[in-house]
Tab-separated table of C-alpha atoms and ligand atoms in Angstrom:
chain	number	residue	atom	x	y	z
L	1	MET	CA	-0.069	0.079	0.013
L	2	SER	CA	1.675	3.271	-1.069
L	3	CYS	CA	-1.168	5.727	-0.431
L	4	ILE	CA	-0.142	8.103	2.359
L	5	PHE	CA	-3.789	8.637	3.656
L	6	CYS	CA	-4.488	4.895	3.604
L	7	LYS	CA	-1.299	4.652	5.839
L	8	ILE	CA	-2.458	7.386	8.085
L	9	ILE	CA	-6.050	5.646	8.411
L	10	ALA	CA	-4.179	2.396	9.319
L	11	GLY	CA	-2.123	4.185	11.946
L	12	GLU	CA	1.089	3.365	10.134
L	13	ILE	CA	2.157	6.995	9.941
L	14	PRO	CA	1.146	9.678	12.545
L	15	SER	CA	-1.423	12.334	12.308
L	16	THR	CA	-3.286	14.596	14.581
L	17	LYS	CA	-6.820	13.226	14.503
L	18	LEU	CA	-9.764	15.327	15.298
L	19	PHE	CA	-12.639	13.191	14.380
L	20	GLU	CA	-13.312	9.451	13.590
L	21	ASP	CA	-16.286	7.208	12.823
L	22	ASP	CA	-16.720	4.079	10.791
L	23	GLN	CA	-16.466	5.953	7.384
L	24	PHE	CA	-14.363	8.935	7.928
L	25	ILE	CA	-11.398	10.493	9.713
L	26	ALA	CA	-10.581	14.224	10.176
L	27	ILE	CA	-7.061	15.237	10.603
L	28	LYS	CA	-5.007	18.492	10.757
L	29	ASP	CA	-3.271	19.300	7.535
L	30	LEU	CA	0.437	18.913	7.756
L	31	HIS	CA	0.987	22.266	5.881
L	32	PRO	CA	-1.928	24.340	6.982
L	33	GLN	CA	-3.024	27.098	4.537
L	34	ALA	CA	-5.253	28.838	7.104
L	35	ALA	CA	-5.404	29.081	10.956
L	36	VAL	CA	-7.829	26.123	10.827
L	37	HIS	CA	-7.099	23.588	8.082
L	38	VAL	CA	-8.542	20.086	8.414
L	39	LEU	CA	-8.779	17.179	6.010
L	40	VAL	CA	-11.766	14.972	6.082
L	41	ILE	CA	-10.611	11.615	4.442
L	42	PRO	CA	-13.049	8.660	3.588
L	43	LYS	CA	-11.583	5.345	5.156
L	44	LYS	CA	-12.358	3.774	1.742
L	45	HIS	CA	-9.712	4.322	-0.806
L	46	VAL	CA	-11.503	6.364	-3.592
L	47	VAL	CA	-9.137	8.273	-5.800
L	48	SER	CA	-11.088	11.416	-6.578
L	49	LEU	CA	-14.561	12.726	-7.499
L	50	ASP	CA	-13.826	11.388	-11.016
L	51	GLU	CA	-13.744	8.004	-9.614
L	52	ALA	CA	-16.627	8.585	-7.146
L	53	PHE	CA	-18.877	9.697	-9.916
L	54	PRO	CA	-18.264	7.719	-13.081
L	55	SER	CA	-19.829	8.809	-16.289
L	56	ASP	CA	-22.520	5.932	-16.157
L	57	GLY	CA	-24.040	7.864	-13.295
L	58	SER	CA	-23.525	5.109	-10.660
L	59	GLY	CA	-21.924	7.346	-8.082
L	60	ASP	CA	-22.900	7.257	-4.380
L	61	THR	CA	-24.337	10.671	-3.736
L	62	GLU	CA	-25.081	9.726	-0.120
L	63	PHE	CA	-21.488	8.960	0.610
L	64	ILE	CA	-20.403	12.412	-0.702
L	65	GLY	CA	-23.230	14.025	1.212
L	66	LYS	CA	-21.768	12.347	4.433
L	67	LEU	CA	-18.386	13.559	3.631
L	68	MET	CA	-19.787	17.158	3.490
L	69	ALA	CA	-21.860	16.608	6.588
L	70	THR	CA	-18.735	15.324	8.367
L	71	GLY	CA	-16.702	18.407	7.148
L	72	THR	CA	-19.392	20.844	8.557
L	73	ARG	CA	-19.592	19.013	11.798
L	74	VAL	CA	-15.850	19.373	12.222
L	75	ALA	CA	-15.884	23.093	11.063
L	76	ARG	CA	-18.543	23.672	13.779
L	77	GLU	CA	-16.419	21.842	16.466
L	78	ARG	CA	-13.356	23.715	15.487
L	79	GLY	CA	-15.254	27.011	16.123
L	80	LEU	CA	-15.671	27.963	12.408
L	81	LEU	CA	-19.321	28.597	12.681
L	82	PRO	CA	-21.390	30.757	12.658
L	83	GLY	CA	-18.353	32.804	11.153
L	84	GLY	CA	-17.895	30.540	8.187
L	85	PHE	CA	-15.461	28.338	6.524
L	86	ARG	CA	-14.245	27.261	3.062
L	87	SER	CA	-14.577	23.696	1.724
L	88	VAL	CA	-12.360	22.502	-1.075
L	89	ILE	CA	-11.921	19.261	-3.013
L	90	ASN	CA	-9.269	19.329	-5.558
L	91	THR	CA	-9.747	16.769	-8.495
L	92	GLY	CA	-6.801	15.387	-10.585
L	93	ALA	CA	-3.496	17.077	-11.209
L	94	GLY	CA	-5.254	19.771	-13.154
L	95	GLY	CA	-7.417	20.714	-10.158
L	96	GLY	CA	-4.364	20.814	-7.972
L	97	GLN	CA	-4.799	17.413	-6.347
L	98	SER	CA	-1.584	16.050	-4.860
L	99	VAL	CA	-2.721	13.079	-2.717
L	100	PHE	CA	-4.738	10.767	-4.859
L	101	HIS	CA	-7.090	9.733	-2.131
L	102	LEU	CA	-10.328	11.714	-1.996
L	103	HIS	CA	-10.436	14.256	0.671
L	104	LEU	CA	-12.337	17.397	1.713
L	105	HIS	CA	-10.201	20.544	2.825
L	106	ILE	CA	-11.813	22.656	5.660
L	107	LEU	CA	-10.345	26.036	5.924
L	108	GLY	CA	-10.924	28.955	8.048
L	109	GLY	CA	-10.143	31.107	11.037
L	110	GLY	CA	-8.582	34.578	10.562
L	111	SER	CA	-9.211	36.295	7.216
L	112	MET	CA	-9.579	34.242	4.160
L	113	SER	CA	-8.042	36.496	1.523
L	114	GLY	CA	-8.330	35.504	-2.072
L	115	LYS	CA	-11.323	33.611	-3.266
L	116	PHE	CA	-9.444	30.623	-4.643
L	117	GLY	CA	-5.841	31.429	-3.704
X	1	AMP	P1	-4.284	18.115	-2.271
X	1	AMP	O1	-3.303	18.854	-2.867
X	1	AMP	O2	-5.796	18.651	-2.512
X	1	AMP	O3	-4.287	16.691	-2.753
X	1	AMP	O4	-4.232	18.011	-0.743
X	1	AMP	C1	-3.419	17.178	-0.035
X	1	AMP	C2	-3.071	17.739	1.293
X	1	AMP	O5	-2.547	16.766	1.964
X	1	AMP	C3	-2.098	18.894	1.331
X	1	AMP	O6	-2.831	20.086	1.913
X	1	AMP	C4	-0.888	18.461	2.084
X	1	AMP	O7	-0.411	19.480	2.939
X	1	AMP	C5	-1.670	17.358	2.946
X	1	AMP	N1	-0.801	16.379	3.506
X	1	AMP	C6	0.162	15.570	2.779
X	1	AMP	N2	0.753	14.723	3.647
X	1	AMP	C7	0.037	14.964	4.881
X	1	AMP	C8	0.381	14.177	6.020
X	1	AMP	N3	1.190	13.193	6.238
X	1	AMP	N4	-0.413	14.592	7.083
X	1	AMP	C9	-1.283	15.478	6.970
X	1	AMP	N5	-1.591	16.189	5.873
X	1	AMP	C10	-0.960	15.830	4.767
X	2	ZN	ZN1	-5.694	5.621	-0.021
């Protein structure tokens, strides 16, 4: 297994875990881009939204809904609500994805300058 997030999920490399249930973990990003920067990672290895939602329309919308719900829960628990937060999913190299195991970024705290910077 070469996937860094699968290794984190398996406890083979350390992380700062903020949340865990049967389907997801939430950890602190190693290189935070905001005062609060959390990654919500499905325990199941799915590469990206491209893999999650194939062109045949068979994607699991409930699974992605739970990913968003978990991100919102973690954002609230980290004190980002009601102020607000940013949620980002990068898809593919062209979308800036660097770890090819689907994950949701939750960013907030302080001023979030630049819409997509
Ligand atoms: P992306 O570029 O959207 O694929 O996001 C990957 C994120 O994973 C980046 O924000 C990295 O800082 C973060 N990251 C990489 N390795 C680790 C790690 N071992 N622990 C926590 N975050 C990591
Ligand atoms: Zn993985």
